[in-house]
GROMACS .gro file of C-alpha atoms in nm:
model
  393
    1MET     CA    1   0.000   0.000   0.000
    2THR     CA    2   0.144   0.335  -0.095
    3ALA     CA    3   0.171   0.605   0.170
    4PRO     CA    4  -0.065   0.898   0.108
    5THR     CA    5   0.128   1.184  -0.047
    6THR     CA    6   0.108   1.499   0.160
    7ARG     CA    7   0.151   1.835  -0.004
    8LYS     CA    8   0.425   1.932   0.240
    9ASP     CA    9   0.553   1.828   0.577
   10LEU     CA   10   0.382   2.044   0.838
   11MET     CA   11   0.567   2.135   1.155
   12ILE     CA   12   0.399   2.162   1.495
   13VAL     CA   13   0.557   2.412   1.732
   14ASN     CA   14   0.483   2.478   2.099
   15MET     CA   15   0.477   2.849   2.184
   16GLY     CA   16   0.472   2.855   2.560
   17PRO     CA   17   0.354   2.757   2.818
   18GLN     CA   18   0.604   3.019   2.940
   19HIS     CA   19   0.514   3.313   2.725
   20PRO     CA   20   0.788   3.556   2.619
   21SER     CA   21   0.582   3.851   2.739
   22MET     CA   22   0.414   3.958   3.062
   23HIS     CA   23   0.064   3.836   2.985
   24GLY     CA   24   0.084   3.525   3.199
   25VAL     CA   25   0.111   3.158   3.112
   26LEU     CA   26  -0.043   3.082   2.772
   27ARG     CA   27   0.041   2.789   2.547
   28LEU     CA   28  -0.011   2.804   2.172
   29ILE     CA   29   0.016   2.488   1.961
   30VAL     CA   30   0.102   2.628   1.621
   31THR     CA   31   0.099   2.423   1.300
   32LEU     CA   32   0.342   2.570   1.048
   33ASP     CA   33   0.392   2.525   0.677
   34GLY     CA   34   0.740   2.669   0.647
   35GLU     CA   35   0.693   3.020   0.789
   36ASP     CA   36   0.315   3.033   0.734
   37VAL     CA   37   0.070   2.955   1.012
   38VAL     CA   38  -0.177   2.682   0.914
   39ASP     CA   39  -0.346   2.640   1.251
   40CYS     CA   40  -0.316   2.769   1.605
   41GLU     CA   41  -0.471   2.624   1.918
   42PRO     CA   42  -0.454   2.821   2.245
   43ILE     CA   43  -0.435   2.607   2.561
   44LEU     CA   44  -0.565   2.780   2.873
   45GLY     CA   45  -0.597   2.699   3.239
   46TYR     CA   46  -0.241   2.725   3.369
   47LEU     CA   47  -0.343   3.017   3.591
   48HIS     CA   48  -0.683   2.888   3.701
   49ARG     CA   49  -0.741   2.947   4.071
   50GLY     CA   50  -1.114   2.887   4.109
   51MET     CA   51  -1.205   3.251   4.164
   52GLU     CA   52  -1.576   3.195   4.099
   53LYS     CA   53  -1.601   2.913   4.354
   54ILE     CA   54  -1.406   3.112   4.614
   55ALA     CA   55  -1.664   3.391   4.579
   56GLU     CA   56  -1.944   3.155   4.672
   57ASN     CA   57  -1.819   3.105   5.027
   58ARG     CA   58  -1.693   3.453   5.108
   59THR     CA   59  -1.885   3.765   5.202
   60ILE     CA   60  -1.831   4.050   4.956
   61ILE     CA   61  -1.590   4.231   5.186
   62GLN     CA   62  -1.388   3.912   5.248
   63TYR     CA   63  -1.375   3.851   4.872
   64LEU     CA   64  -1.252   4.202   4.782
   65PRO     CA   65  -0.878   4.130   4.829
   66TYR     CA   66  -0.910   3.831   4.592
   67VAL     CA   67  -1.056   4.018   4.297
   68THR     CA   68  -0.748   4.229   4.225
   69ARG     CA   69  -0.579   3.903   4.126
   70TRP     CA   70  -0.795   3.856   3.814
   71ASP     CA   71  -0.658   4.134   3.600
   72TYR     CA   72  -0.363   4.241   3.811
   73LEU     CA   73  -0.283   4.539   3.587
   74ALA     CA   74  -0.626   4.706   3.608
   75THR     CA   75  -0.703   4.627   3.969
   76MET     CA   76  -0.948   4.910   4.039
   77PHE     CA   77  -1.191   4.776   3.779
   78THR     CA   78  -1.220   4.433   3.937
   79GLU     CA   79  -1.295   4.600   4.272
   80ALA     CA   80  -1.550   4.833   4.111
   81ILE     CA   81  -1.744   4.547   3.954
   82THR     CA   82  -1.733   4.343   4.278
   83ILE     CA   83  -1.912   4.612   4.477
   84ASN     CA   84  -2.134   4.748   4.196
   85GLY     CA   85  -2.331   4.422   4.202
   86PRO     CA   86  -2.423   4.425   4.574
   87GLU     CA   87  -2.486   4.801   4.556
   88GLN     CA   88  -2.743   4.748   4.283
   89LEU     CA   89  -2.896   4.447   4.462
   90GLY     CA   90  -2.934   4.647   4.784
   91ASN     CA   91  -3.020   4.974   4.605
   92ILE     CA   92  -2.743   5.155   4.796
   93GLN     CA   93  -2.671   5.517   4.709
   94VAL     CA   94  -2.310   5.625   4.666
   95PRO     CA   95  -2.223   5.979   4.779
   96LYS     CA   96  -2.115   6.219   4.502
   97ARG     CA   97  -1.764   6.261   4.641
   98ALA     CA   98  -1.711   5.884   4.655
   99SER     CA   99  -1.831   5.853   4.294
  100TYR     CA  100  -1.580   6.117   4.179
  101ILE     CA  101  -1.298   5.948   4.370
  102ARG     CA  102  -1.392   5.618   4.205
  103VAL     CA  103  -1.384   5.774   3.858
  104ILE     CA  104  -1.037   5.921   3.924
  105MET     CA  105  -0.905   5.586   4.048
  106LEU     CA  106  -1.061   5.392   3.759
  107GLU     CA  107  -0.913   5.622   3.496
  108LEU     CA  108  -0.568   5.617   3.658
  109SER     CA  109  -0.594   5.238   3.656
  110ARG     CA  110  -0.691   5.244   3.288
  111ILE     CA  111  -0.380   5.447   3.204
  112ALA     CA  112  -0.157   5.213   3.407
  113SER     CA  113  -0.305   4.912   3.226
  114HIS     CA  114  -0.261   5.065   2.880
  115LEU     CA  115   0.097   5.161   2.964
  116LEU     CA  116   0.182   4.806   3.064
  117TRP     CA  117   0.017   4.689   2.744
  118LEU     CA  118   0.221   4.929   2.532
  119GLY     CA  119   0.564   4.835   2.670
  120PRO     CA  120   0.550   4.456   2.622
  121PHE     CA  121   0.362   4.497   2.292
  122MET     CA  122   0.648   4.708   2.156
  123ALA     CA  123   0.903   4.466   2.301
  124ASP     CA  124   0.718   4.175   2.134
  125ILE     CA  125   0.759   4.334   1.793
  126GLY     CA  126   1.120   4.432   1.849
  127ALA     CA  127   1.126   4.784   1.999
  128GLN     CA  128   1.291   4.776   2.341
  129THR     CA  129   1.302   5.147   2.430
  130PRO     CA  130   0.929   5.210   2.505
  131PHE     CA  131   0.939   4.919   2.749
  132PHE     CA  132   1.166   5.121   2.976
  133TYR     CA  133   0.985   5.449   2.916
  134ILE     CA  134   0.642   5.328   3.027
  135PHE     CA  135   0.771   5.236   3.372
  136ARG     CA  136   0.845   5.603   3.448
  137GLU     CA  137   0.481   5.708   3.417
  138ARG     CA  138   0.342   5.386   3.560
  139GLU     CA  139   0.559   5.430   3.869
  140LEU     CA  140   0.408   5.776   3.926
  141ILE     CA  141   0.054   5.631   3.903
  142TYR     CA  142   0.145   5.364   4.157
  143ASP     CA  143   0.285   5.635   4.386
  144LEU     CA  144  -0.053   5.809   4.369
  145PHE     CA  145  -0.232   5.479   4.443
  146GLU     CA  146   0.000   5.413   4.735
  147ALA     CA  147  -0.065   5.757   4.883
  148ALA     CA  148  -0.445   5.715   4.859
  149THR     CA  149  -0.493   5.344   4.935
  150GLY     CA  150  -0.175   5.228   5.108
  151MET     CA  151  -0.106   4.967   4.837
  152ARG     CA  152   0.058   4.993   4.499
  153MET     CA  153  -0.104   4.709   4.303
  154MET     CA  154  -0.367   4.526   4.511
  155HIS     CA  155  -0.552   4.818   4.664
  156ASN     CA  156  -0.856   4.679   4.847
  157TYR     CA  157  -0.990   5.036   4.831
  158PHE     CA  158  -1.349   5.027   4.706
  159ARG     CA  159  -1.626   4.964   4.959
  160ILE     CA  160  -1.997   4.901   4.929
  161GLY     CA  161  -2.144   5.251   4.942
  162GLY     CA  162  -1.820   5.439   4.878
  163VAL     CA  163  -1.446   5.402   4.925
  164ALA     CA  164  -1.235   5.292   5.221
  165ALA     CA  165  -1.065   5.623   5.296
  166ASP     CA  166  -1.075   5.983   5.176
  167LEU     CA  167  -0.805   6.129   4.954
  168PRO     CA  168  -0.510   6.244   5.169
  169TYR     CA  169  -0.408   6.609   5.200
  170GLY     CA  170  -0.222   6.733   4.892
  171TRP     CA  171  -0.315   6.431   4.679
  172ILE     CA  172  -0.529   6.627   4.433
  173ASP     CA  173  -0.245   6.872   4.355
  174LYS     CA  174  -0.004   6.583   4.313
  175CYS     CA  175  -0.245   6.412   4.073
  176LEU     CA  176  -0.296   6.732   3.869
  177ASP     CA  177   0.083   6.764   3.837
  178PHE     CA  178   0.095   6.405   3.711
  179CYS     CA  179  -0.173   6.479   3.448
  180ASP     CA  180   0.028   6.772   3.307
  181TYR     CA  181   0.344   6.563   3.302
  182PHE     CA  182   0.176   6.259   3.147
  183LEU     CA  183   0.044   6.451   2.846
  184THR     CA  184   0.406   6.530   2.750
  185GLY     CA  185   0.484   6.159   2.796
  186VAL     CA  186   0.207   6.055   2.556
  187ALA     CA  187   0.331   6.309   2.300
  188GLU     CA  188   0.675   6.151   2.335
  189TYR     CA  189   0.535   5.800   2.270
  190GLN     CA  190   0.352   5.921   1.962
  191LYS     CA  191   0.665   6.088   1.828
  192LEU     CA  192   0.868   5.776   1.899
  193ILE     CA  193   0.624   5.509   1.779
  194THR     CA  194   0.322   5.621   1.576
  195ARG     CA  195   0.499   5.723   1.255
  196ASN     CA  196   0.795   5.490   1.293
  197PRO     CA  197   0.826   5.309   0.955
  198ILE     CA  198   0.951   4.982   1.109
  199PHE     CA  199   0.660   4.980   1.356
  200LEU     CA  200   0.407   5.055   1.082
  201GLU     CA  201   0.553   4.775   0.870
  202ARG     CA  202   0.486   4.529   1.154
  203VAL     CA  203   0.132   4.635   1.252
  204GLU     CA  204  -0.044   4.791   0.953
  205GLY     CA  205  -0.291   4.551   0.794
  206VAL     CA  206  -0.201   4.272   1.038
  207GLY     CA  207  -0.484   4.096   1.222
  208ILE     CA  208  -0.777   4.272   1.057
  209ILE     CA  209  -1.120   4.228   1.220
  210GLY     CA  210  -1.431   4.369   1.047
  211GLY     CA  211  -1.712   4.535   1.242
  212ASP     CA  212  -1.966   4.253   1.192
  213GLU     CA  213  -1.704   3.994   1.273
  214ALA     CA  214  -1.615   4.174   1.597
  215LEU     CA  215  -1.981   4.176   1.701
  216ASN     CA  216  -2.029   3.808   1.613
  217TRP     CA  217  -1.730   3.707   1.824
  218GLY     CA  218  -1.857   3.915   2.118
  219LEU     CA  219  -1.546   4.132   2.131
  220SER     CA  220  -1.545   4.443   2.347
  221GLY     CA  221  -1.324   4.733   2.448
  222PRO     CA  222  -1.046   4.854   2.214
  223MET     CA  223  -1.083   4.534   2.008
  224LEU     CA  224  -1.439   4.637   1.918
  225ARG     CA  225  -1.378   5.010   1.888
  226ALA     CA  226  -1.081   4.959   1.654
  227SER     CA  227  -1.321   4.785   1.412
  228GLY     CA  228  -1.533   5.094   1.361
  229ILE     CA  229  -1.796   5.042   1.633
  230GLU     CA  230  -1.842   5.329   1.878
  231TRP     CA  231  -1.938   5.133   2.187
  232ASP     CA  232  -1.817   5.237   2.531
  233LEU     CA  233  -2.003   5.127   2.844
  234ARG     CA  234  -1.915   5.453   3.017
  235LYS     CA  235  -2.140   5.626   2.761
  236VAL     CA  236  -2.390   5.340   2.726
  237ASP     CA  237  -2.459   5.248   3.089
  238HIS     CA  238  -2.401   5.591   3.249
  239TYR     CA  239  -2.246   5.436   3.560
  240GLU     CA  240  -2.062   5.633   3.832
  241SER     CA  241  -2.057   6.001   3.722
  242TYR     CA  242  -1.906   5.973   3.374
  243ASP     CA  243  -2.196   6.172   3.228
  244GLU     CA  244  -2.078   6.484   3.407
  245PHE     CA  245  -1.748   6.499   3.219
  246ASP     CA  246  -1.667   6.605   2.866
  247TRP     CA  247  -1.480   6.331   2.677
  248GLN     CA  248  -1.493   6.141   2.349
  249VAL     CA  249  -1.510   5.768   2.270
  250GLN     CA  250  -1.191   5.670   2.085
  251TRP     CA  251  -1.245   5.450   1.778
  252GLN     CA  252  -1.088   5.363   1.442
  253ARG     CA  253  -1.225   5.207   1.122
  254GLU     CA  254  -0.939   4.988   1.001
  255GLY     CA  255  -0.965   4.702   1.252
  256ASP     CA  256  -0.595   4.607   1.233
  257SER     CA  257  -0.326   4.602   1.501
  258LEU     CA  258  -0.237   4.964   1.429
  259ALA     CA  259  -0.598   5.073   1.487
  260ARG     CA  260  -0.600   4.894   1.824
  261TYR     CA  261  -0.277   5.072   1.916
  262LEU     CA  262  -0.424   5.412   1.819
  263VAL     CA  263  -0.744   5.349   2.018
  264ARG     CA  264  -0.548   5.273   2.334
  265ILE     CA  265  -0.313   5.570   2.293
  266GLY     CA  266  -0.619   5.792   2.240
  267GLU     CA  267  -0.790   5.647   2.547
  268MET     CA  268  -0.496   5.746   2.767
  269THR     CA  269  -0.535   6.112   2.667
  270GLU     CA  270  -0.913   6.097   2.718
  271SER     CA  271  -0.860   5.943   3.063
  272ILE     CA  272  -0.637   6.237   3.157
  273LYS     CA  273  -0.916   6.476   3.045
  274ILE     CA  274  -1.167   6.293   3.268
  275ILE     CA  275  -0.927   6.290   3.566
  276GLN     CA  276  -0.854   6.662   3.535
  277GLN     CA  277  -1.225   6.749   3.523
  278ALA     CA  278  -1.300   6.521   3.819
  279LEU     CA  279  -1.016   6.665   4.029
  280GLU     CA  280  -1.123   7.022   3.958
  281GLY     CA  281  -1.492   6.957   4.024
  282ILE     CA  282  -1.471   6.710   4.313
  283PRO     CA  283  -1.749   6.790   4.564
  284GLY     CA  284  -1.722   6.787   4.942
  285GLY     CA  285  -1.922   6.560   5.168
  286PRO     CA  286  -1.882   6.201   5.289
  287TYR     CA  287  -1.667   5.952   5.099
  288GLU     CA  288  -1.891   5.658   5.190
  289ASN     CA  289  -2.254   5.590   5.270
  290LEU     CA  290  -2.236   5.556   5.649
  291GLU     CA  291  -2.592   5.424   5.676
  292ILE     CA  292  -2.490   5.082   5.544
  293ARG     CA  293  -2.251   5.048   5.838
  294ARG     CA  294  -2.550   4.994   6.066
  295PHE     CA  295  -2.740   4.716   5.889
  296ASP     CA  296  -2.695   4.430   6.133
  297ARG     CA  297  -2.621   4.625   6.449
  298LEU     CA  298  -2.978   4.711   6.549
  299LYS     CA  299  -3.006   4.397   6.766
  300ASP     CA  300  -2.728   4.525   6.995
  301PRO     CA  301  -2.875   4.730   7.283
  302GLU     CA  302  -2.530   4.872   7.365
  303TRP     CA  303  -2.504   5.021   7.015
  304ASN     CA  304  -2.387   5.380   7.025
  305ASP     CA  305  -2.477   5.606   6.732
  306PHE     CA  306  -2.130   5.747   6.688
  307GLU     CA  307  -1.931   5.429   6.714
  308TYR     CA  308  -1.951   5.354   6.343
  309ARG     CA  309  -1.809   5.691   6.238
  310PHE     CA  310  -1.446   5.633   6.325
  311ILE     CA  311  -1.239   5.628   6.010
  312SER     CA  312  -1.029   5.330   5.905
  313LYS     CA  313  -1.032   5.057   5.643
  314LYS     CA  314  -1.291   4.870   5.847
  315PRO     CA  315  -1.520   4.624   5.667
  316SER     CA  316  -1.879   4.704   5.582
  317PRO     CA  317  -2.131   4.493   5.773
  318THR     CA  318  -2.220   4.164   5.611
  319PHE     CA  319  -2.554   4.248   5.464
  320GLU     CA  320  -2.758   3.983   5.291
  321LEU     CA  321  -2.775   3.963   4.912
  322SER     CA  322  -3.144   3.959   4.825
  323LYS     CA  323  -3.291   3.667   4.632
  324GLN     CA  324  -3.255   3.789   4.272
  325GLU     CA  325  -3.017   3.773   3.979
  326LEU     CA  326  -2.823   4.058   3.830
  327TYR     CA  327  -2.567   4.124   3.559
  328VAL     CA  328  -2.338   4.422   3.615
  329ARG     CA  329  -2.062   4.542   3.385
  330VAL     CA  330  -1.795   4.810   3.359
  331GLU     CA  331  -1.576   4.926   3.072
  332ALA     CA  332  -1.239   4.786   3.179
  333PRO     CA  333  -0.922   4.868   2.979
  334LYS     CA  334  -0.947   4.532   2.799
  335GLY     CA  335  -1.321   4.539   2.732
  336GLU     CA  336  -1.648   4.461   2.906
  337LEU     CA  337  -1.583   4.317   3.250
  338GLY     CA  338  -1.908   4.176   3.383
  339ILE     CA  339  -2.038   3.972   3.673
  340PHE     CA  340  -2.353   3.761   3.678
  341LEU     CA  341  -2.459   3.747   4.040
  342ILE     CA  342  -2.735   3.539   4.200
  343GLY     CA  343  -2.825   3.629   4.558
  344ASP     CA  344  -2.987   3.377   4.790
  345GLN     CA  345  -3.095   3.570   5.101
  346SER     CA  346  -2.754   3.490   5.246
  347VAL     CA  347  -2.430   3.679   5.306
  348PHE     CA  348  -2.263   3.465   5.037
  349PRO     CA  349  -2.355   3.487   4.666
  350TRP     CA  350  -2.521   3.170   4.534
  351ARG     CA  351  -2.351   3.212   4.194
  352TRP     CA  352  -2.076   3.448   4.088
  353LYS     CA  353  -2.000   3.425   3.715
  354ILE     CA  354  -1.715   3.641   3.586
  355ARG     CA  355  -1.730   3.759   3.224
  356SER     CA  356  -1.368   3.852   3.167
  357PRO     CA  357  -1.298   4.051   2.850
  358GLY     CA  358  -0.961   3.884   2.788
  359PHE     CA  359  -1.117   3.536   2.771
  360ILE     CA  360  -1.368   3.638   2.506
  361ASN     CA  361  -1.126   3.854   2.306
  362LEU     CA  362  -0.874   3.568   2.297
  363GLN     CA  363  -1.121   3.339   2.115
  364ILE     CA  364  -1.061   3.513   1.784
  365LEU     CA  365  -0.682   3.455   1.793
  366PRO     CA  366  -0.675   3.125   1.592
  367GLN     CA  367  -0.879   3.283   1.316
  368LEU     CA  368  -0.662   3.597   1.303
  369VAL     CA  369  -0.327   3.417   1.280
  370LYS     CA  370  -0.422   3.165   1.011
  371ARG     CA  371  -0.241   3.233   0.681
  372MET     CA  372  -0.016   3.489   0.855
  373LYS     CA  373   0.357   3.457   0.917
  374LEU     CA  374   0.494   3.308   1.240
  375ALA     CA  375   0.632   3.646   1.351
  376ASP     CA  376   0.286   3.802   1.319
  377ILE     CA  377   0.152   3.581   1.600
  378MET     CA  378   0.332   3.801   1.853
  379THR     CA  379   0.196   4.120   1.696
  380ILE     CA  380  -0.163   3.994   1.690
  381LEU     CA  381  -0.153   3.838   2.036
  382GLY     CA  382   0.003   4.158   2.173
  383SER     CA  383  -0.263   4.375   2.013
  384ILE     CA  384  -0.544   4.170   2.173
  385ASP     CA  385  -0.409   4.262   2.520
  386ILE     CA  386  -0.478   3.963   2.742
  387ILE     CA  387  -0.390   3.898   3.103
  388MET     CA  388  -0.406   3.528   3.179
  389GLY     CA  389  -0.510   3.593   3.540
  390GLU     CA  390  -0.854   3.700   3.419
  391VAL     CA  391  -0.867   3.462   3.121
  392ASP     CA  392  -0.824   3.156   3.348
  393ARG     CA  393  -0.979   3.310   3.662
   0.00000   0.00000   0.00000
């Protein structure tokens, strides 16, 4: 019997599980025909820690320190979504000042995330310099976080009904100084990168996603906006106090890796605009809703009205999640970060489903890299912007 004649010998290559960038542990099984990619299969799960199950036997306030470990570069967003759910279930009002502080923290976190996307993305496609530049600005953001929350990366700062502590004295001026400085930094990146012919050669027309295709795959965030669809949950859902600021949704028509780069660079400048407006217009008043401190204390005859007013990072009372289901979402730097929450008249959630943007955006990778060159895998994967902590949860 004669052996079946194959057109060519295909080669199967393992990319990973230790990935050459900072996205976490991803393994790609790539089938190559010479230098051309025939097939690509992502293997996930190396960073799975059972975050959804952990949520089901923790109260919300006990669970808060865990959530910053999903997407450990945009930590404020995971905290925001974790308390937005219970706030909506319990119909808890957030004071205006707390809402402004949240917006400032979220936008700073967005800039930090985009910076740490930009550096490794450039390093992936062969430009080392921006990788060192981004750490200057990112360090300043982490200094601001440390001054306000006491922690640089895992903040544990948001609370049901507000935030854990008010902004310290002098913080607002320090943050305004950062905003002025950062705008010069972004101008420097654009001068260095945006019109660089070698960079354009690597990203232009690589990994093109059409608008309909992006919608069919359920993409969100910069992946969706780079394909010509103006969809930003900050404008759509009107959460926190984003409606009170003047800013534009960043989007591009081309749908390639360059468009995704331009959307993220544009978002950093828009975030600075939002932060500056929030800092200048921040109202006075309480930074948390003190009423929710008293939920379960009424049974205690010794309860003194003023006892709950002392200021520290003390936990909110464990109030019960009412028996209903809810889906909440925020516009995280990587896309739509959502949580499907089912309450069960208990202090623990009955179900806590995390819709991480990275997981859904990563699905389109095999389709994008087919018929491309091997070197383009790094460009396309970098432009998707994944963090395996939230992909594997």
